Amino acid sequence: MIRIFCFSGTGHSMAVAKFFSESLRTEITDISQETTIPCTKSEISIIVFPVYCGNIPKIVKSVLPKINSKYFVLIATYGRISTGNVLWESARLVKGKVIAAEYVPTGHTYLEEPAEFDDEILKPVLKMIKQPKEIVVKKEIKGILPFIFPNLRSRLGVKINRTSDCNKCALCERSCPMQAISGDKISKRCIRCLRCVKSCPRNALKVTYNPLLKKYIEKYISQK
């Protein structure tokens, strides 16, 4: 049995998960605070998630050790800036053998780029799934930035505000994977995945980026 688990804020990681879903004809389990992890052991579990500030998103970090599987495929999407060392860190959290681990560059959420990626990167992974064999995920140089108050940097860099278009339908509250929204308040549990913004049918949630953050992202990507 193959299972696919995915955490995706604005759809970039979900696009990659759908590639596996269509290729393997397997459903996707959305990762959130309310996710029920199956008790039965899978043969292979494919985990797809984004890199946030060079780190594994909190929600993914808490779920990885709970997934019961013989083999794991780890897929980390990133906005072409920093991968940190999340594949190595993820491999240490799962309770099973890792048979494939891949970084997939895609559009950057904060630049409102589309969820596009090169599926050629993932075709070798499909072959590894057909013939499972444990691999060693190498530790890479992470640098110091991911260690410097990632949550604080996220809060200072990205602000989410309601506008007068909000009709209090609470769809954003229900869609939040961290259960960070209650009424008009957004708590410190918010990880700036922007799923609430994406889910609002009235575009009543507006994102404001710190000018220095946006300039840094645009400059870094333009040099790639």
Coordinates of C-alpha atoms in Angstrom, one line a residue:
M1 CA 0.0 0.0 0.0
I2 CA 1.3 3.5 -0.9
R3 CA 0.1 6.6 0.9
I4 CA 0.7 10.2 0.1
F5 CA 0.8 12.9 2.8
C6 CA 1.0 16.5 1.9
F7 CA 1.2 19.8 3.6
S8 CA 0.6 22.8 1.3
G9 CA -0.3 26.4 2.1
T10 CA -0.9 27.9 -1.3
G11 CA -0.8 24.9 -3.6
H12 CA 2.9 24.6 -4.7
S13 CA 3.5 21.4 -2.7
M14 CA 0.1 20.1 -3.5
A15 CA 0.9 20.3 -7.2
V16 CA 3.8 18.0 -6.6
A17 CA 1.7 15.7 -4.5
K18 CA -0.9 15.5 -7.3
F19 CA 1.9 14.4 -9.7
F20 CA 2.5 11.4 -7.5
S21 CA -1.2 10.8 -7.0
E22 CA -1.9 10.7 -10.7
S23 CA 1.2 8.6 -11.5
L24 CA 0.5 6.1 -8.7
R25 CA -3.3 6.4 -8.6
T26 CA -3.3 7.0 -4.9
E27 CA -5.2 9.5 -2.8
I28 CA -3.6 12.4 -0.9
T29 CA -3.9 12.9 2.8
D30 CA -3.8 16.6 3.8
I31 CA -1.5 17.3 6.8
S32 CA -3.0 19.6 9.4
Q33 CA -3.6 19.7 13.2
E34 CA -6.7 17.6 12.7
T35 CA -5.1 14.9 10.4
T36 CA -5.8 11.4 11.5
I37 CA -2.8 9.3 10.9
P38 CA -3.8 5.7 9.8
C39 CA -2.8 3.0 12.4
T40 CA -2.2 0.4 9.7
K41 CA 1.3 0.2 8.4
S42 CA 1.9 1.4 4.8
E43 CA 4.5 -0.2 2.5
I44 CA 5.5 3.2 1.2
S45 CA 4.6 6.7 2.5
I46 CA 5.4 9.7 0.3
I47 CA 5.7 13.0 2.2
V48 CA 5.5 16.3 0.3
F49 CA 6.0 19.6 2.1
P50 CA 7.5 23.1 1.6
V51 CA 10.7 24.5 3.1
Y52 CA 9.9 27.5 5.4
C53 CA 12.8 29.8 6.3
G54 CA 15.2 26.9 5.7
N55 CA 13.3 24.6 8.1
I56 CA 10.6 21.9 8.2
P57 CA 7.2 23.4 8.9
K58 CA 6.1 22.8 12.5
I59 CA 3.0 20.9 11.5
V60 CA 5.1 18.5 9.4
K61 CA 7.7 18.1 12.0
S62 CA 5.1 16.9 14.5
V63 CA 3.4 14.5 12.1
L64 CA 6.5 12.7 10.6
P65 CA 7.3 10.5 13.6
K66 CA 3.6 9.4 13.8
I67 CA 3.5 7.9 10.3
N68 CA 3.7 4.1 10.3
S69 CA 5.5 2.9 7.2
K70 CA 8.2 0.5 6.1
Y71 CA 9.6 2.9 3.5
F72 CA 9.6 6.7 3.1
V73 CA 9.9 9.1 0.1
L74 CA 10.7 12.6 1.2
I75 CA 9.9 15.5 -1.1
A76 CA 10.7 19.1 -0.1
T77 CA 9.5 22.0 -2.3
Y78 CA 11.2 25.4 -2.1
G79 CA 11.0 28.8 -3.8
R80 CA 14.5 28.6 -5.3
I81 CA 16.2 30.3 -2.4
S82 CA 17.1 28.0 0.5
T83 CA 16.5 24.3 1.2
G84 CA 18.2 24.4 4.6
N85 CA 18.9 20.8 5.5
V86 CA 15.4 19.6 5.8
L87 CA 15.7 16.3 3.9
W88 CA 18.4 15.1 6.3
E89 CA 16.4 16.4 9.3
S90 CA 13.2 14.7 8.0
A91 CA 15.0 11.4 7.5
R92 CA 16.0 11.5 11.2
L93 CA 12.4 11.9 12.2
V94 CA 10.7 9.2 10.3
K95 CA 10.5 5.6 11.7
G96 CA 11.3 3.6 8.6
K97 CA 13.8 3.3 5.7
V98 CA 14.2 6.3 3.3
I99 CA 14.2 5.1 -0.3
A100 CA 14.2 8.6 -2.0
A101 CA 14.7 12.2 -1.0
E102 CA 14.4 15.1 -3.4
Y103 CA 14.3 18.9 -3.4
V104 CA 11.9 20.3 -5.9
P105 CA 12.2 24.0 -6.9
T106 CA 8.9 25.7 -7.6
G107 CA 7.3 29.2 -7.7
H108 CA 7.9 31.4 -4.6
T109 CA 4.7 31.9 -2.6
Y110 CA 5.7 35.4 -1.4
L111 CA 6.3 36.5 -5.0
E112 CA 2.8 35.1 -6.0
E113 CA 4.4 32.9 -8.6
P114 CA 2.5 29.9 -10.1
A115 CA 2.8 26.4 -8.7
E116 CA 5.0 25.2 -11.5
F117 CA 7.8 22.6 -11.4
D118 CA 9.8 20.3 -13.7
D119 CA 8.4 16.8 -13.3
E120 CA 11.5 15.4 -14.9
I121 CA 13.1 15.8 -11.4
L122 CA 10.5 13.3 -10.0
K123 CA 10.6 10.6 -12.7
P124 CA 13.7 8.9 -11.1
V125 CA 11.8 8.9 -7.8
L126 CA 9.0 6.9 -9.4
K127 CA 11.5 4.3 -10.4
M128 CA 12.9 4.1 -6.8
I129 CA 9.4 3.6 -5.5
K130 CA 9.0 0.5 -7.8
Q131 CA 12.2 -1.0 -6.6
P132 CA 12.6 0.2 -2.9
K133 CA 16.1 0.3 -1.6
E134 CA 17.3 2.3 1.4
I135 CA 19.4 5.3 0.7
V136 CA 21.6 7.5 2.9
V137 CA 20.4 11.1 3.0
K138 CA 23.5 13.2 3.2
K139 CA 23.8 16.2 5.6
E140 CA 24.3 19.4 3.8
I141 CA 25.7 22.8 4.9
K142 CA 22.7 24.6 6.3
G143 CA 24.3 28.0 7.2
I144 CA 23.3 29.9 10.3
L145 CA 20.2 31.8 8.9
P146 CA 17.7 29.0 9.5
F147 CA 18.7 28.9 13.2
I148 CA 18.2 32.7 13.8
F149 CA 14.6 33.0 15.2
P150 CA 12.8 31.6 12.2
N151 CA 9.3 32.2 13.7
L152 CA 10.1 35.8 14.7
R153 CA 11.6 36.5 11.2
S154 CA 8.4 35.1 9.7
R155 CA 6.2 37.3 11.8
L156 CA 8.2 40.4 11.1
G157 CA 8.4 39.7 7.4
V158 CA 4.8 38.8 6.7
K159 CA 1.7 40.4 8.0
I160 CA -1.9 39.1 7.4
N161 CA -4.7 41.6 7.9
R162 CA -8.5 41.5 7.4
T163 CA -10.2 44.1 5.2
S164 CA -13.8 45.4 5.3
D165 CA -14.7 42.8 2.7
C166 CA -14.7 40.1 5.4
N167 CA -18.2 38.7 6.1
K168 CA -17.1 36.5 9.0
C169 CA -17.9 33.3 7.2
A170 CA -15.0 31.6 9.2
L171 CA -13.7 29.7 6.2
C172 CA -10.2 30.9 6.9
E173 CA -10.6 29.7 10.5
R174 CA -11.6 26.2 9.3
S175 CA -8.9 26.0 6.6
C176 CA -6.0 27.0 9.0
P177 CA -3.8 23.8 9.5
M178 CA -2.5 25.2 12.7
Q179 CA -5.8 26.3 14.2
A180 CA -4.3 29.7 14.6
I181 CA -7.3 31.8 13.7
S182 CA -10.1 32.6 16.2
G183 CA -12.6 35.2 15.2
D184 CA -10.6 38.3 14.3
K185 CA -7.4 37.2 15.9
I186 CA -4.4 35.3 14.5
S187 CA -2.3 33.7 17.2
K188 CA 1.4 33.1 17.4
R189 CA 0.8 29.5 16.1
C190 CA 0.5 31.0 12.6
I191 CA 3.3 29.8 10.4
R192 CA 2.5 32.2 7.4
C193 CA 1.6 29.3 5.1
L194 CA -1.1 31.7 3.6
R195 CA -3.7 28.9 3.2
C196 CA -6.2 31.3 4.9
V197 CA -5.5 33.9 2.2
K198 CA -5.8 31.4 -0.6
S199 CA -9.1 30.0 0.8
C200 CA -10.9 33.3 1.2
P201 CA -13.6 33.6 -1.5
R202 CA -13.9 37.4 -1.0
N203 CA -10.1 38.2 -1.0
A204 CA -10.7 39.8 2.4
L205 CA -7.3 38.8 3.8
K206 CA -4.4 40.9 2.6
V207 CA -0.7 40.1 2.9
T208 CA 1.8 42.8 3.6
Y209 CA 5.5 41.9 3.1
N210 CA 8.4 43.7 4.8
P211 CA 10.0 45.7 2.0
L212 CA 13.5 44.3 2.9
L213 CA 12.2 40.7 2.8
K214 CA 10.6 41.2 -0.6
K215 CA 13.7 43.0 -2.0
Y216 CA 16.0 40.2 -0.7
I217 CA 13.8 37.5 -2.3
E218 CA 13.5 39.3 -5.7
K219 CA 17.3 40.0 -5.8
Y220 CA 18.3 36.5 -4.8
I221 CA 16.0 34.8 -7.4
S222 CA 17.1 37.2 -10.2
Q223 CA 20.6 36.1 -9.6
K224 CA 19.8 32.4 -10.0

